[in-house]
PDB file of C-alpha atoms and ligand atoms in Angstrom:
ATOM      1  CA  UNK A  29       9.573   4.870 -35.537  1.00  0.00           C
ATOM      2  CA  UNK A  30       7.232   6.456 -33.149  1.00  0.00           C
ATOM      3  CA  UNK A  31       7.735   4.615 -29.548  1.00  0.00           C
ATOM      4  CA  UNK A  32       4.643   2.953 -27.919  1.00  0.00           C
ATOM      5  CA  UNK A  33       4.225   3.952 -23.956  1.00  0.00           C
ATOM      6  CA  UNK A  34       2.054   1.326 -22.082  1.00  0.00           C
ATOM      7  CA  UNK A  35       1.285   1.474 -17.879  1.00  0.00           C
ATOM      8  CA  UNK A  36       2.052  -1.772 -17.562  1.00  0.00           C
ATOM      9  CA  UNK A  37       1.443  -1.939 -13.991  1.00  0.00           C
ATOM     10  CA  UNK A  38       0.774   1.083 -11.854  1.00  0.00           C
ATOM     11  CA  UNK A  39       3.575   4.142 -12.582  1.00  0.00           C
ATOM     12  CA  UNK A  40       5.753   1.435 -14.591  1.00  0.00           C
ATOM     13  CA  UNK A  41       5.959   2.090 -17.749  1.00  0.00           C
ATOM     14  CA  UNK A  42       7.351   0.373 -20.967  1.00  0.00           C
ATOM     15  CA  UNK A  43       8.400   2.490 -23.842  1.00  0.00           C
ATOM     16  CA  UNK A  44       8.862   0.348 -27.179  1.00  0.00           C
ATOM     17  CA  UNK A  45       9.566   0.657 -30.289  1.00  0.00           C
ATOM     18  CA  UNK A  46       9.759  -1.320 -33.356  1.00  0.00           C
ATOM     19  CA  UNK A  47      12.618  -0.875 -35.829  1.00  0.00           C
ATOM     20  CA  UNK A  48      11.994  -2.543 -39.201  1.00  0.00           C
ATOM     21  CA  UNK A  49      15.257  -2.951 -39.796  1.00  0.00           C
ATOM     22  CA  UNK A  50      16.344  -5.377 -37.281  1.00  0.00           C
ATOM     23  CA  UNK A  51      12.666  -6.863 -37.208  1.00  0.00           C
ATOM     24  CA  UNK A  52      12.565  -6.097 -33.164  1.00  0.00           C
ATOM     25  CA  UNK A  53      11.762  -4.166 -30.602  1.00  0.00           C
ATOM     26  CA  UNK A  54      13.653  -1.647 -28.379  1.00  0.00           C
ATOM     27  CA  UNK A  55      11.964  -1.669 -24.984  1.00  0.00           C
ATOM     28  CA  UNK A  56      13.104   0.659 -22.462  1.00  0.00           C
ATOM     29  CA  UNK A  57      11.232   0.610 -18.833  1.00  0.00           C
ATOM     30  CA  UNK A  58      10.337   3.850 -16.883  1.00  0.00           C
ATOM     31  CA  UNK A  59       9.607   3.361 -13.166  1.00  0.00           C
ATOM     32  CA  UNK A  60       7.879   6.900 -12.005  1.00  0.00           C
ATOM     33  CA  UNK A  61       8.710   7.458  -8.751  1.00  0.00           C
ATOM     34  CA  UNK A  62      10.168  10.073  -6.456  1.00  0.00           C
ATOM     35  CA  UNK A  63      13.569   8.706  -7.974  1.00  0.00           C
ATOM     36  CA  UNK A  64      12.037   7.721 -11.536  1.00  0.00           C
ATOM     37  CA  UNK A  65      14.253   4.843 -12.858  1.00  0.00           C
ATOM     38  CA  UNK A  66      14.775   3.882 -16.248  1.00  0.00           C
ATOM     39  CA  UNK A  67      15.611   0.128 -17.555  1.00  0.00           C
ATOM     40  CA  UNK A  68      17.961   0.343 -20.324  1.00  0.00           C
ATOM     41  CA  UNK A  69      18.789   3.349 -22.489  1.00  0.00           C
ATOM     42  CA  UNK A  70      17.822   2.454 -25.661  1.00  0.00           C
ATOM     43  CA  UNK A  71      20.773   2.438 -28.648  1.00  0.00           C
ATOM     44  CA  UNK A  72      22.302   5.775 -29.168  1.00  0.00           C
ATOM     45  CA  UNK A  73      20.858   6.489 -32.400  1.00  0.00           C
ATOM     46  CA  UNK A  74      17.711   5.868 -31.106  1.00  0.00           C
ATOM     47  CA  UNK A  75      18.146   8.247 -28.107  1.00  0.00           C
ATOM     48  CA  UNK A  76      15.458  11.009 -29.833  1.00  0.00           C
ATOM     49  CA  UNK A  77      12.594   8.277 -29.757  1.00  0.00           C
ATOM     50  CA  UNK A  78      13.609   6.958 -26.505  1.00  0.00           C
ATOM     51  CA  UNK A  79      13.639  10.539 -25.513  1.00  0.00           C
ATOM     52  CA  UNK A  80      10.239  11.264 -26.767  1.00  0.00           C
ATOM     53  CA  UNK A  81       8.927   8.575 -25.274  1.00  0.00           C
ATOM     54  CA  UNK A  82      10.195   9.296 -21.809  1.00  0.00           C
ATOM     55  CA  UNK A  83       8.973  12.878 -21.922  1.00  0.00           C
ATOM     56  CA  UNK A  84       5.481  11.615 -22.375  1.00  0.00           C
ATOM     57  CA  UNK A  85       5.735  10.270 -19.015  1.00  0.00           C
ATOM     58  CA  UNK A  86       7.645  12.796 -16.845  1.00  0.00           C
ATOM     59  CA  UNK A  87      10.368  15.200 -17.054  1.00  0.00           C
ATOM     60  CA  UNK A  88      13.819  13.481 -18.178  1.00  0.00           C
ATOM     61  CA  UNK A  89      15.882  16.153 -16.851  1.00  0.00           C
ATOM     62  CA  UNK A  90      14.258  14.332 -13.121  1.00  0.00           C
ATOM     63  CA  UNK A  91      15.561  10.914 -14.255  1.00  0.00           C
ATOM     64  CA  UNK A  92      18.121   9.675 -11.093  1.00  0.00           C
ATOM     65  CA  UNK A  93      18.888   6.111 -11.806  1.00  0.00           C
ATOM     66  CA  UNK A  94      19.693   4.289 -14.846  1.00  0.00           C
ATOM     67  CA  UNK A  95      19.837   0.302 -14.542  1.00  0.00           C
ATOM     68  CA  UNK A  96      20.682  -1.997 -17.706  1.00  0.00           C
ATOM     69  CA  UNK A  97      21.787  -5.546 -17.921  1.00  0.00           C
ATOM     70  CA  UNK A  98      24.786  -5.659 -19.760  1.00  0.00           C
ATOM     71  CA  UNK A  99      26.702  -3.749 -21.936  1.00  0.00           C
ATOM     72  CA  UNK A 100      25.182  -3.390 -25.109  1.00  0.00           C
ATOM     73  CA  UNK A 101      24.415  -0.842 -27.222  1.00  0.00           C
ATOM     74  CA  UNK A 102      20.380  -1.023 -26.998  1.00  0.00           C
ATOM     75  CA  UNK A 103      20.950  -1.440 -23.069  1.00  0.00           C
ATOM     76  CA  UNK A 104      23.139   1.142 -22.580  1.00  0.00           C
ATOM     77  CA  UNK A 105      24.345   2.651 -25.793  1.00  0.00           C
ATOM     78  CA  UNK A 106      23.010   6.245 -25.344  1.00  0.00           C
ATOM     79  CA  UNK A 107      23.881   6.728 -21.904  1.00  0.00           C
ATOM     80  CA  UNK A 108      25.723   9.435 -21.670  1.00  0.00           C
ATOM     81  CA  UNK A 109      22.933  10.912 -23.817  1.00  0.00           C
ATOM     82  CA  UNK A 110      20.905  10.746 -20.948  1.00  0.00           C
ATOM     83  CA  UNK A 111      23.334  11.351 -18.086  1.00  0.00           C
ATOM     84  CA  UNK A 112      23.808  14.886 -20.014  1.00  0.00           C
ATOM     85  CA  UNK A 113      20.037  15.563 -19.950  1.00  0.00           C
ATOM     86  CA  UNK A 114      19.715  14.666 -16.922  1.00  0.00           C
ATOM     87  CA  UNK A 115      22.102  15.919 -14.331  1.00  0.00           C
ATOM     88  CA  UNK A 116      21.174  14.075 -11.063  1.00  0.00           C
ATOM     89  CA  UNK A 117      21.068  10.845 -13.320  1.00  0.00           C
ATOM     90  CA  UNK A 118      23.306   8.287 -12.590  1.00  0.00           C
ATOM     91  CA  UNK A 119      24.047   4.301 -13.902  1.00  0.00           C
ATOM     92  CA  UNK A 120      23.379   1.578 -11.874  1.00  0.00           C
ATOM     93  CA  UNK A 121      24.793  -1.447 -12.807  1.00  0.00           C
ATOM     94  CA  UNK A 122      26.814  -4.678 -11.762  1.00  0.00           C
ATOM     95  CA  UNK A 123      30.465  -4.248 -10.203  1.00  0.00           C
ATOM     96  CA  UNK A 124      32.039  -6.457 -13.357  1.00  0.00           C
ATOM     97  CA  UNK A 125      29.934  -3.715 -15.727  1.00  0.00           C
ATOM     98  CA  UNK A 126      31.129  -0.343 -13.990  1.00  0.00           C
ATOM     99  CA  UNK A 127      34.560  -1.798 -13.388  1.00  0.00           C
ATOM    100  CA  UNK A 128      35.023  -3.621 -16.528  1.00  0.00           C
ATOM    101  CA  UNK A 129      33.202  -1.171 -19.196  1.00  0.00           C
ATOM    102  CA  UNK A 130      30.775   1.411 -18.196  1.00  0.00           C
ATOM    103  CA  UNK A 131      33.308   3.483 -15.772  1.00  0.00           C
ATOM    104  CA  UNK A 132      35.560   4.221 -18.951  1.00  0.00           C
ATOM    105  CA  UNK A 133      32.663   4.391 -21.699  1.00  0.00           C
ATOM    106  CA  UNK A 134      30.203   6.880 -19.325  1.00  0.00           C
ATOM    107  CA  UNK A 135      30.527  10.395 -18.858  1.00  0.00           C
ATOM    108  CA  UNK A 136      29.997   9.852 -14.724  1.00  0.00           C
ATOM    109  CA  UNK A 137      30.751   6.756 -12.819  1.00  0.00           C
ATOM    110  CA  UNK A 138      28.250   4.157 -12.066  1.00  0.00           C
ATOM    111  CA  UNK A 139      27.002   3.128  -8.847  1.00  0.00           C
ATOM    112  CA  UNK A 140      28.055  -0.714  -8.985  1.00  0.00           C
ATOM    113  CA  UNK A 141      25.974  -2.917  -6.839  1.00  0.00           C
ATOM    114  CA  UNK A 142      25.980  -6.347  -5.467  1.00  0.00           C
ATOM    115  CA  UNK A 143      23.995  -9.042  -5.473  1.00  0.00           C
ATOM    116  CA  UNK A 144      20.427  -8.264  -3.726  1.00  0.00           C
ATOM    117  CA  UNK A 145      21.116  -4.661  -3.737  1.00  0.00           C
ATOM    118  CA  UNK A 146      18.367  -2.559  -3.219  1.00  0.00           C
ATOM    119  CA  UNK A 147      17.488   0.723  -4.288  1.00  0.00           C
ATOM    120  CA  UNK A 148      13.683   2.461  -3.288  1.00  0.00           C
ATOM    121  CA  UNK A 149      12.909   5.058  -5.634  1.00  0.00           C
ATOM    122  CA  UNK A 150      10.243   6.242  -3.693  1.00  0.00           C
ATOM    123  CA  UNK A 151       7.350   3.811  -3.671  1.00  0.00           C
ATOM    124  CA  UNK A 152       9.027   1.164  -5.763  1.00  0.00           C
ATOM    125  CA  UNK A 153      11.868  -1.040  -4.507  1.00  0.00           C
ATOM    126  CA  UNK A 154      14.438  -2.176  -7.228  1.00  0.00           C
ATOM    127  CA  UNK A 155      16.286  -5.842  -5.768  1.00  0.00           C
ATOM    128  CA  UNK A 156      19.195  -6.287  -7.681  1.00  0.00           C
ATOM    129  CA  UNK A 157      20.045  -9.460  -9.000  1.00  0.00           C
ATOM    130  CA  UNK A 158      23.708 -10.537 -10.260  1.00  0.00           C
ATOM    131  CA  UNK A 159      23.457 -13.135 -12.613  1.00  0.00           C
ATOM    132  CA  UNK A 160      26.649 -13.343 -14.783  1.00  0.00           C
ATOM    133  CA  UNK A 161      26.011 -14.983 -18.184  1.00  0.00           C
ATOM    134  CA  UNK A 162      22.146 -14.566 -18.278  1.00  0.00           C
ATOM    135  CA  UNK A 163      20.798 -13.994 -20.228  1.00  0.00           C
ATOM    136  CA  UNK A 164      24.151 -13.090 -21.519  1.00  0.00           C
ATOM    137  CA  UNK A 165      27.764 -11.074 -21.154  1.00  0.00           C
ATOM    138  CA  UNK A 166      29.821 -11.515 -17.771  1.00  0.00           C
ATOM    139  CA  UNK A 167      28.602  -8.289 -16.617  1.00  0.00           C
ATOM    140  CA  UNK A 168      25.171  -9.131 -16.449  1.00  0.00           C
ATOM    141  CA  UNK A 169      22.582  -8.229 -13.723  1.00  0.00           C
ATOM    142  CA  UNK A 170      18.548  -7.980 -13.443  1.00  0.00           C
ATOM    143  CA  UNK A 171      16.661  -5.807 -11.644  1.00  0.00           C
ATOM    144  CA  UNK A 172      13.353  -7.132  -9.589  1.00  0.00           C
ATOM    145  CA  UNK A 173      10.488  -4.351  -8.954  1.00  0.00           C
ATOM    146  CA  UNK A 174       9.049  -6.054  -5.455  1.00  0.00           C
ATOM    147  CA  UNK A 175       5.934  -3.973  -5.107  1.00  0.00           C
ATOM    148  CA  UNK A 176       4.418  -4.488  -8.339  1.00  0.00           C
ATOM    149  CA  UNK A 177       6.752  -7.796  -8.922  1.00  0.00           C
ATOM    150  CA  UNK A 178       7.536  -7.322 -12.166  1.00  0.00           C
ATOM    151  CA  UNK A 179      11.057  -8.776 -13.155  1.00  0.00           C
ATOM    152  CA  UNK A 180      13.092  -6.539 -15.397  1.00  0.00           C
ATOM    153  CA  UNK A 181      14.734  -9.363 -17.315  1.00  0.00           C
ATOM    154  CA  UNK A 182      16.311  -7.550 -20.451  1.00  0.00           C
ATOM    155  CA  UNK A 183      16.824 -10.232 -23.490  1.00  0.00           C
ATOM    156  CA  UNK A 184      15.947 -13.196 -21.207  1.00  0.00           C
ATOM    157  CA  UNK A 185      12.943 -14.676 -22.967  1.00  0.00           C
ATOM    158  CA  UNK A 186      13.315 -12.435 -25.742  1.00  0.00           C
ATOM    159  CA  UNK A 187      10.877 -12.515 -28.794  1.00  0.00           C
ATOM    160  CA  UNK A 188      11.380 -11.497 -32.072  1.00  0.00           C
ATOM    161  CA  UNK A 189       8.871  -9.064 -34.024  1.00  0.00           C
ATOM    162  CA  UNK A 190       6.592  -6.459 -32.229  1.00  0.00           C
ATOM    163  CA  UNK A 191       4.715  -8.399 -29.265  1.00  0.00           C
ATOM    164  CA  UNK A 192       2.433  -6.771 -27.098  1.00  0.00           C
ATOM    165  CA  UNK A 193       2.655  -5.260 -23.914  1.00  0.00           C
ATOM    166  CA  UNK A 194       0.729  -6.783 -22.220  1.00  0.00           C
ATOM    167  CA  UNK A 195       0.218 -10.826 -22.837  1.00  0.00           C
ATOM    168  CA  UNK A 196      -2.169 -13.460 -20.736  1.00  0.00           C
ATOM    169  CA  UNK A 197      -0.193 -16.614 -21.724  1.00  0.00           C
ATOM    170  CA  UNK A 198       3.380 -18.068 -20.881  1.00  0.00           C
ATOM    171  CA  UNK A 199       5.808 -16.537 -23.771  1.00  0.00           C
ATOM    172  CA  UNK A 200       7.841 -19.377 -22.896  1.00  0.00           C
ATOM    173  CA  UNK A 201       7.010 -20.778 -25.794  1.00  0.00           C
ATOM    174  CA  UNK A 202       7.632 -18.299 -28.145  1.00  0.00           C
ATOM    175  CA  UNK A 203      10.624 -17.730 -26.059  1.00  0.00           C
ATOM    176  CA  UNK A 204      12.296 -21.293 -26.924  1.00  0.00           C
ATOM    177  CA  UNK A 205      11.240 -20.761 -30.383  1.00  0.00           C
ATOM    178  CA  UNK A 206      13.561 -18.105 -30.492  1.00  0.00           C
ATOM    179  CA  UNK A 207      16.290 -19.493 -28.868  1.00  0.00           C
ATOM    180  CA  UNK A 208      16.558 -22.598 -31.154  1.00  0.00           C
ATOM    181  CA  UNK A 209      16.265 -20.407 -34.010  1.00  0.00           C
ATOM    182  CA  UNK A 210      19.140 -18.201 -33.151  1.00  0.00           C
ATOM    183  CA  UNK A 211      21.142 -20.965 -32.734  1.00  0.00           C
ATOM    184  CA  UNK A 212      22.046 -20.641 -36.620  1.00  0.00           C
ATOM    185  CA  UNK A 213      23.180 -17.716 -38.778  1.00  0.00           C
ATOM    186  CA  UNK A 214      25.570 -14.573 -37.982  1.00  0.00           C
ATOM    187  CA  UNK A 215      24.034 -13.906 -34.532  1.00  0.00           C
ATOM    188  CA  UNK A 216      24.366 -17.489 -33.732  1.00  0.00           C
ATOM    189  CA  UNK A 217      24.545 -18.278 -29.903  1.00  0.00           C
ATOM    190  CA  UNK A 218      23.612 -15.554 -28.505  1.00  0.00           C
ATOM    191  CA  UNK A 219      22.274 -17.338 -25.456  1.00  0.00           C
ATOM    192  CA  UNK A 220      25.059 -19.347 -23.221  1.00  0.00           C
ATOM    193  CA  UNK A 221      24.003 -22.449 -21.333  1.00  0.00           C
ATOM    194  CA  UNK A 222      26.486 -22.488 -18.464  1.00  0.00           C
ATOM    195  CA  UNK A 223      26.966 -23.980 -15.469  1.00  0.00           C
ATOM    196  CA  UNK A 224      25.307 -21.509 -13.870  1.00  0.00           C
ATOM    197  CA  UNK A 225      22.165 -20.999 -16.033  1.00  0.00           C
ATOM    198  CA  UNK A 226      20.084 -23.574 -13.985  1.00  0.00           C
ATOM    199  CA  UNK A 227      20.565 -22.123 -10.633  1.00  0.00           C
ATOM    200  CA  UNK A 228      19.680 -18.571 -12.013  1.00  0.00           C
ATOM    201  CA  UNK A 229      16.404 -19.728 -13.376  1.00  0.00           C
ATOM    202  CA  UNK A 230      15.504 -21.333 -10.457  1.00  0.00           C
ATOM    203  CA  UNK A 231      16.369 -18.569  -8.251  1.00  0.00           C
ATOM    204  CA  UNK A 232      14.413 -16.252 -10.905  1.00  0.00           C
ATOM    205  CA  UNK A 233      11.180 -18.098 -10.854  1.00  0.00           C
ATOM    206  CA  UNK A 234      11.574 -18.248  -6.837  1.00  0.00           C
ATOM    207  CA  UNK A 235      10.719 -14.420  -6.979  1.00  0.00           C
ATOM    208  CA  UNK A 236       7.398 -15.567  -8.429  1.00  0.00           C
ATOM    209  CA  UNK A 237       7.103 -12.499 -10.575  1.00  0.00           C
ATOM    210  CA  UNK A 238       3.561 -11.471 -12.157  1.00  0.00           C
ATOM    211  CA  UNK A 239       2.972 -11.972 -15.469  1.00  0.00           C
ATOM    212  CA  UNK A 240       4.015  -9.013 -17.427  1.00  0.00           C
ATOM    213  CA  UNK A 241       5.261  -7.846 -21.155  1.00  0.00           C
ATOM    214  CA  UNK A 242       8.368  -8.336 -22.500  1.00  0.00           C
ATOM    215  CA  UNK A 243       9.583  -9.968 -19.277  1.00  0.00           C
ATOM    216  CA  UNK A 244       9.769 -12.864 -17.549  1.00  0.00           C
ATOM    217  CA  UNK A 245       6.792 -14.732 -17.053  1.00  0.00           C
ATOM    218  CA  UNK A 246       7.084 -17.688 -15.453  1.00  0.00           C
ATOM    219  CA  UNK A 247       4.055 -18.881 -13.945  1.00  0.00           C
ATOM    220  CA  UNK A 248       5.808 -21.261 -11.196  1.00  0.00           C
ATOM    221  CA  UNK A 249       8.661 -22.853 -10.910  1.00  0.00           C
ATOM    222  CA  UNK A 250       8.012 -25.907 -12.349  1.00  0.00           C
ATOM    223  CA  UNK A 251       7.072 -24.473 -15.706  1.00  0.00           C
ATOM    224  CA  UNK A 252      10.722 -23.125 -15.554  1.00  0.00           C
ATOM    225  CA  UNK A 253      12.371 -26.006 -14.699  1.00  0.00           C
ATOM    226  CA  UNK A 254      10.662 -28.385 -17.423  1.00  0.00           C
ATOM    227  CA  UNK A 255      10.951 -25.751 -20.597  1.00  0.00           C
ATOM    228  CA  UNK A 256      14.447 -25.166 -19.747  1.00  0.00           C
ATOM    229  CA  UNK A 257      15.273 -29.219 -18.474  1.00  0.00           C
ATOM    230  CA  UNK A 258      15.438 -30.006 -22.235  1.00  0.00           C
ATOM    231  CA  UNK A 259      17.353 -26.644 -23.434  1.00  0.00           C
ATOM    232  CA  UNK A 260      20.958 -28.052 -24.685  1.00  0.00           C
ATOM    233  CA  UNK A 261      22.008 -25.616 -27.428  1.00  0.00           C
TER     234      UNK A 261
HETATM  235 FE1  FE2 B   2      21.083  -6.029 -26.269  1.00  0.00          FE
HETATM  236 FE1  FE2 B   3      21.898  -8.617 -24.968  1.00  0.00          FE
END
């Protein structure tokens, strides 16, 4: 399972692999910067690909921040993995996650930030984004590049199979597709629609993030508001 690197906008990086097993991809992102930051982990058992793929970019013993979503194993499973490879590495994730989970599962605490946190990395400006219960988990949080706008939106519009980096059309589509088809079989539900899931689209497509890979596209806000307006799982 060799992982793919594409520059998917300039010094960000995604790092994917496909593992036939689950019929998915594991996409990490790398953000190359004076303070490189990497999106998710990648599962621990998958740390030597994640690893390889990293090292094609830049040192890994540099890495300094480590965001994820929530706590799962592909987001954050090999984590302590990486905070032992790299020493000034450390997690950044939302105050329910470090509090909760990641400050008794990691090796060194996590820096737990609040809603429209910001971190610069050099170049690049990370806006952190609390949104509990989206895509899923109580703990979970985005992160918003706002130089290159590129919305790091974990499993929210999440496609099975092994898409490509780079796409010129809405993956909305595709995106409901999924949805409705998870909504049957032992990983059933894996996508709550609560009370708050409205409000944290539309404050999502209000960033008016560029069209990019595996994340969120959503080419206005109205396109968000109509594919989701009849989304009742
Ligand atoms: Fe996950
Ligand atoms: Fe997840």
């Amino acid at each position: 399972m060799p992982p793919h690197v594409t520059e998917i906008a300039a010094d960000v990086f995604r790092i994917s692999t496909f593992h036939p097993d689950f019929g998915i991809q594991f996409n990490q992102f790398l953000i190359a910067d004076d303070e490189p930051f990497l999106m998710h982990t990648g599962m621990k058992k998958m740390f030597s690909t994640t690893l390889e793929g990293v090292s094609s970019i830049l040192d890994p013993a540099k890495l300094r921040w480590i965001g994820f979503s929530h706590f799962e194993s592909d987001e954050c499973g090999a984590l302590n993995e990486w905070l032992k490879s790299a020493p000034p590495a450390q997690a950044v994730c939302s105050f329910v996650g470090a509090i909760v989970m990641v400050n008794d599962f990691a090796d060194r605490p996590a820096r737990a930030l609040v809603d429209n946190e910001v971190i610069q990395t050099g170049r690049h400006r990370l806006q952190f984004l609390a949104t509990p219960h989206v895509p899923h988990c109580w703990d979970a949080g985005l992160f918003f590049e706002t130089v290159e706008r590129i919305l790091l939106c974990s499993d929210l519009f999440f496609q099975p199979g092994d898409p490509r980096p780079l796409e010129e059309t809405s993956v909305l589509g595709r995106a409901r597709e999924s949805i409705i088809q998870n909504l049957t079989g032992p990983m059933a539900h894996d996508m709550p629609y609560t009370a708050y899931t409205d409000a944290t689209l539309r404050r999502l497509a209000d960033l008016n993030p560029r069209p990019s890979p595996s994340c969120m596209v959503l080419h206005s806000k109205e396109t968000a508001a109509r594919k989701f307006s009849n989304w009742q799982p």
